[in-house]
XYZ file of C-alpha atoms in Angstrom:
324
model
C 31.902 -11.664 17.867
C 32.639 -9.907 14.846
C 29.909 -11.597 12.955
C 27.325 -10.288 15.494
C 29.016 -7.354 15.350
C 28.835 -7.048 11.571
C 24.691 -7.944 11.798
C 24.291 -5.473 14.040
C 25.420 -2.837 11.608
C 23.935 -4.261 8.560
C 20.613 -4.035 10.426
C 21.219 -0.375 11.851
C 22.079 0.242 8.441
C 18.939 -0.919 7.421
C 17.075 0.737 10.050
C 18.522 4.087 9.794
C 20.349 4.531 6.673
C 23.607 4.472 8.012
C 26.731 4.559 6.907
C 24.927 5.271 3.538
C 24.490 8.460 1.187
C 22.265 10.820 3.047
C 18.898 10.861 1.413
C 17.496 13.721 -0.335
C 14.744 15.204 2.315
C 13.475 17.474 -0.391
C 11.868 13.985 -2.376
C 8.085 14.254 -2.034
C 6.804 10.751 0.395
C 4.381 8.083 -1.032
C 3.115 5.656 1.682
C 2.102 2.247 0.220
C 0.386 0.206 2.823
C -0.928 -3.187 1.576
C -2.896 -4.820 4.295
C -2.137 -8.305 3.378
C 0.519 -10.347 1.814
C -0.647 -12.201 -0.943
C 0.622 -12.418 -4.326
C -2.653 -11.620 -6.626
C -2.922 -7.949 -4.387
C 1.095 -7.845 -5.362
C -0.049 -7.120 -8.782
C -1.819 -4.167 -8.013
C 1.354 -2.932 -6.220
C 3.803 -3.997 -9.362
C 1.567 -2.033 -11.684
C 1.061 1.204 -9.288
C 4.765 1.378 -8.807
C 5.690 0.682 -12.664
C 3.393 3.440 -13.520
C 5.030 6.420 -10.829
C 8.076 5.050 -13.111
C 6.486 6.053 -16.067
C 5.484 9.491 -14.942
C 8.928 10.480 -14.118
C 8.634 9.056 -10.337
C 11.963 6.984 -9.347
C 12.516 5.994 -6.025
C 15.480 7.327 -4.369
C 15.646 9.843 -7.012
C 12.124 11.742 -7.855
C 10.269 9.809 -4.856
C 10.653 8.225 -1.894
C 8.270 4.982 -1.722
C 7.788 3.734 1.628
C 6.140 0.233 1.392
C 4.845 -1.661 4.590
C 2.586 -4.568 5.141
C 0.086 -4.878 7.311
C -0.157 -9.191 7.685
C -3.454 -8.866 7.753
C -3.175 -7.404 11.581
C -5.616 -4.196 12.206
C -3.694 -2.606 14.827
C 0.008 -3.157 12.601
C -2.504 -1.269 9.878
C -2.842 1.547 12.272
C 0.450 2.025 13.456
C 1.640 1.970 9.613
C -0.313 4.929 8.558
C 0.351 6.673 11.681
C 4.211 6.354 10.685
C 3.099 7.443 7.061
C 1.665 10.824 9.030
C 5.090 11.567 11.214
C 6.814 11.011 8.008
C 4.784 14.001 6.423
C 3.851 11.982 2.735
C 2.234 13.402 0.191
C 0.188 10.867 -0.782
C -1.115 7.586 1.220
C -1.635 4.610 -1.228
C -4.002 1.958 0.028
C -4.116 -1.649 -1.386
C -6.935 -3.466 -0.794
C -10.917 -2.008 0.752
C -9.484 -2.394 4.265
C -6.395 -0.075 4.038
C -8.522 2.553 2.731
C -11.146 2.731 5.147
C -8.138 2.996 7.707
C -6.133 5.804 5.906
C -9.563 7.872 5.618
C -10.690 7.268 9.686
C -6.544 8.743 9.947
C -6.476 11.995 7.826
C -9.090 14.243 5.830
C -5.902 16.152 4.113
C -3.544 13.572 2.932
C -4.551 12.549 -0.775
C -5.599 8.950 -0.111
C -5.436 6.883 -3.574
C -7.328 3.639 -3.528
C -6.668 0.471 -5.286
C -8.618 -3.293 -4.875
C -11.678 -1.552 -3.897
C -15.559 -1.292 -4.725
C -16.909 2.113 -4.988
C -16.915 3.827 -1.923
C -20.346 3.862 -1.529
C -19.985 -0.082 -1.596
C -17.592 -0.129 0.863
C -19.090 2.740 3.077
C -16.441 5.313 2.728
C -19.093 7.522 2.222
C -19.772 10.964 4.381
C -23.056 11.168 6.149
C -24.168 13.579 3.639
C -23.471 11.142 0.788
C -20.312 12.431 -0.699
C -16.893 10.993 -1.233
C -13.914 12.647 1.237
C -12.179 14.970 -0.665
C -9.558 13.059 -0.045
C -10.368 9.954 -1.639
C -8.968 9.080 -5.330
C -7.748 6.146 -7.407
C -9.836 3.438 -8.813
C -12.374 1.314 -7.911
C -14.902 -1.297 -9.454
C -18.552 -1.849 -8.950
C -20.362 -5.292 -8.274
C -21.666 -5.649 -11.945
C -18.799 -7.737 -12.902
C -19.620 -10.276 -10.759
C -23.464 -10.494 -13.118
C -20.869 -11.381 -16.260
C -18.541 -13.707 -13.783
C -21.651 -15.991 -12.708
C -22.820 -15.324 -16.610
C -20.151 -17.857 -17.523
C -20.924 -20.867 -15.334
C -24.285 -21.037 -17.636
C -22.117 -20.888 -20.743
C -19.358 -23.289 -19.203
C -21.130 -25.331 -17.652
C -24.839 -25.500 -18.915
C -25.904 -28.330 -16.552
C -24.650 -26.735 -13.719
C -27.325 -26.803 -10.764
C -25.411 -25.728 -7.458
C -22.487 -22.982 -7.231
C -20.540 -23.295 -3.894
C -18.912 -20.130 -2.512
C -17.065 -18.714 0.701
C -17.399 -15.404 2.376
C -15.788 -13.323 5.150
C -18.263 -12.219 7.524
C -16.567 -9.507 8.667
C -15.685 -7.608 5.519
C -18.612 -5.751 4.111
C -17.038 -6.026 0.359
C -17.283 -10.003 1.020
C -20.940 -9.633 2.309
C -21.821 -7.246 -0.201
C -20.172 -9.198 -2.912
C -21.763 -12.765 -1.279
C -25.733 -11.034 -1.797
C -25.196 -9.726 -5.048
C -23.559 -13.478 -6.301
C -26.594 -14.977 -4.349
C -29.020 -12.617 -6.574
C -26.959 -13.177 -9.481
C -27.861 -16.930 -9.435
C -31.149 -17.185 -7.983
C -32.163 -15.412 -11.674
C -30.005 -17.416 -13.394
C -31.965 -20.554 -12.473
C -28.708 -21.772 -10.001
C -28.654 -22.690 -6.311
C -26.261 -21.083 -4.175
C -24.605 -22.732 -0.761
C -22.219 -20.270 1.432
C -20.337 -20.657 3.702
C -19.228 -17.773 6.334
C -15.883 -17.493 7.556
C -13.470 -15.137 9.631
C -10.662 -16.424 9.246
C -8.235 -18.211 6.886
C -7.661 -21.037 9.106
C -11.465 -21.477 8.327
C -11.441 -22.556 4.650
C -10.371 -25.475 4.041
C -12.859 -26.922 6.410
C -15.543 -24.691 4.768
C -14.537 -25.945 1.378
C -14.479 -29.549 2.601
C -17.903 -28.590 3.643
C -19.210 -27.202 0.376
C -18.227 -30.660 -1.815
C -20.330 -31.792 0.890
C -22.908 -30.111 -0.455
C -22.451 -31.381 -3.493
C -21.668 -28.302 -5.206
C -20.832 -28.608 -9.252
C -18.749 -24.956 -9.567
C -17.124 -22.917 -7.249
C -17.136 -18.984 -7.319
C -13.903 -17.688 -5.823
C -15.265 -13.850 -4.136
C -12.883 -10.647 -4.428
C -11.897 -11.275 -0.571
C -9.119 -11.110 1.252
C -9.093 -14.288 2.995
C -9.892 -16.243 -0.502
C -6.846 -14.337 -1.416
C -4.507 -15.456 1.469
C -5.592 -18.985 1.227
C -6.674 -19.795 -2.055
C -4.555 -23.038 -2.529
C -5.993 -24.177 0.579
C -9.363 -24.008 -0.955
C -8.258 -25.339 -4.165
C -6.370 -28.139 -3.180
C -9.925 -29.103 -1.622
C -12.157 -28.610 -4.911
C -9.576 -29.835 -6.905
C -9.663 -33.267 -5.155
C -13.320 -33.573 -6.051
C -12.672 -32.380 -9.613
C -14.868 -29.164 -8.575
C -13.732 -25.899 -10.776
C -13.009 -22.275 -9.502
C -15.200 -19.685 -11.482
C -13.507 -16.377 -10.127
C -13.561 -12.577 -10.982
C -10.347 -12.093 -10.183
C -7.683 -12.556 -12.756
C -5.016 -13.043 -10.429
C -6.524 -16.230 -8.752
C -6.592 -17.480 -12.171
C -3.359 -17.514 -12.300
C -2.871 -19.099 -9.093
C -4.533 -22.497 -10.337
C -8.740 -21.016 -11.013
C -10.074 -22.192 -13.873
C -11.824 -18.925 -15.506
C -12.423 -15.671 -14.583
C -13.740 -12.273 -16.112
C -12.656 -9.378 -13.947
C -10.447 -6.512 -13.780
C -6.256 -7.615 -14.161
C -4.941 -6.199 -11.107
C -1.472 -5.335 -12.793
C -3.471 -2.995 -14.456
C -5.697 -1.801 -11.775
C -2.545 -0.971 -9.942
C -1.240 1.236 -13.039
C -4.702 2.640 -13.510
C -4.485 4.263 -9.580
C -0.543 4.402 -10.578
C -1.584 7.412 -13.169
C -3.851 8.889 -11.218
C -1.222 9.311 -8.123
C 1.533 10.760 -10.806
C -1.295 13.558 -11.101
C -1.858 13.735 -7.457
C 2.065 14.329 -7.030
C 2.171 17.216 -10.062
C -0.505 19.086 -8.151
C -3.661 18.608 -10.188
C -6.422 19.126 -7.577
C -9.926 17.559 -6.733
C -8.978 14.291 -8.238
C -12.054 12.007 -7.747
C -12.499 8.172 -7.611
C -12.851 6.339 -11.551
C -13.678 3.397 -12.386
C -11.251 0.499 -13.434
C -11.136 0.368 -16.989
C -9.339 -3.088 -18.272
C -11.139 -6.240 -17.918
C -10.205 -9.160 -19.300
C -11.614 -12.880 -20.015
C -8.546 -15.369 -19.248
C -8.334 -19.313 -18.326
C -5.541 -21.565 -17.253
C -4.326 -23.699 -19.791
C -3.069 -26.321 -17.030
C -5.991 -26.378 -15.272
C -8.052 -26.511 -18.057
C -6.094 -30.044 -19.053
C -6.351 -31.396 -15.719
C -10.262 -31.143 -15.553
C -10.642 -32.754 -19.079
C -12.427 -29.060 -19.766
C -12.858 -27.081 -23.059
C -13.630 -23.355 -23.205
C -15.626 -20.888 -25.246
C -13.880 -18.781 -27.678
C -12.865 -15.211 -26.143
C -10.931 -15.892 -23.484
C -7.392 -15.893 -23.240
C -4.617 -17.745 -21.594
C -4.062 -16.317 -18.760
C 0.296 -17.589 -19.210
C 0.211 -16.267 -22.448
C -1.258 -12.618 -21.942
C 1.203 -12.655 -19.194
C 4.377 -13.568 -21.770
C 3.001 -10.828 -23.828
C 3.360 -8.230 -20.650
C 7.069 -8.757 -20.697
């Protein structure tokens, strides 16, 4: 009894702050709403958050941060940034293209700062007139990286004939990412085979599908389903000795083989800076590009797959000892 007892105050405690120091109600609010859990978007997050330290922004002391996560659920999205709006924040913090469409459709006045995102033309955030909300900061990246990703399957793998790659079908960044890889290739003199999915429970299936095809690389899109099941879809490839080409740094980490693309760590930081300005008062703050991109490989996967790799790229451990 006095165990149940004893949880039932710890989570009360949790829930409410009780029996705690009364917080200071004076600390400016900064919602961070990530609509997925996955480690490679946790990056982002790390780097946002390391930055606001940087700036002068502690939590519990300068700021209060309220994280929550979405699990990938629409309506749990909703409800979070409706929470963020009772709780009167100054700033909504949105982590990846789906959070920030959300936290737009929710408020016009709330500085929204975006992270994990294509520019908002991409990802139709958009007014009808063709301008960005006022509203609407942080960074995003443009498709163009993906031309250099696909770049490196010619100078990787020279007798490379068929790339393989898997798409969500109901994310426009995944659709709008899928046509520009499919462009990408067809004037690179490679075949592309895709494979459209909605859900993660999908992949595996669709990757079995793909060495099928008899596809010699794979591309790994910026998606958020690739994301929350990319050892699924690696564990598939891997059997059949097929390598992940990627533009995300973070899957390389995860077991791809190569990737040129923005570090997320630092994408997060990037927005990070641009929120510490938010919170200071500088007005009409617009969206910027990401700056840092890097070329990285993994070591151990480059072993495995009897593989060797052009000068300029780095290993991806390493640069990460080197972060420390």
């Amino acid at each position: 009894m006095a165990c149940r007892i004893f949880f039932l105050c710890s989570f009360l405690t949790g829930l409410f702050g009780c029996g705690g120091a009364k917080e200071d109600s004076s600390l400016p609010k900064v919602g961070y709403v990530l609509h997925v859990q996955d480690e490679t978007l946790e990056e982002a997050k790390r780097g946002f958050y390391d930055a606001l330290s940087d700036a002068g922004y502690e939590d519990g002391k300068t700021v209060k941060l309220i994280y929550q996560n979405a699990n990938g659920e629409i309506s749990t999205l909703n409800n979070i940034l409706d929470y963020f709006l009772a709780q009167k924040v100054a700033l909504i913090a949105t982590n990846p293209t789906v959070a920030t469409i959300a936290a737009i459709g929710k408020t016009k006045t709330i500085p929204v700062c975006m992270m994990v995102s294509p520019r908002p033309d991409l990802a139709k955030l958009e007014t009808t007139n063709g301008t960005v909300p006022p509203n609407l900061f942080g960074v995003y990246e443009t498709l163009a990286y993906i031309d250099t990703s696909v770049a490196l399957i010619k100078q990787v793998f020279p007798n490379a004939v068929r790339v393989g790659t898997i798409y969500n079908t109901s994310e426009p960044n995944s659709v709008n990412s899928m046509e520009r890889l499919k462009s990408t290739c067809a004037k690179l003199g490679l075949q592309l085979e895709t494979v459209g999915v909605n859900t993660s429970n999908e992949t595996q299936q669709a990757a079995q599908a793909l060495v099928g095809k008899k596809i010699d690389v794979f591309f790994a899109l910026p998606d958020n389903i690739i994301f929350s099941s990319f050892e699924t879809i690696q564990k598939a490839l891997s059997d059949k000795n097929v390598p992940i080409v990627t533009s995300e740094i973070g899957l390389v980490k995860r077991g791809a083989l190569l990737a040129y693309g923005a570090d997320l760590y630092e994408w997060g930081r990037q927005a990070g800076v641009a929120a510490a300005r938010a919170l200071k008062g500088e007005k009409n703050l617009a969206p910027e590009e990401v700056k840092i991109r890097k070329r990285v490989y993994n070591a151990l996967t480059l072993r495995a797959m009897n593989l060797t790799i052009p000068s300029g790229f780095d290993d991806i451990a390493t640069r990460d000892l080197m972060k420390k």
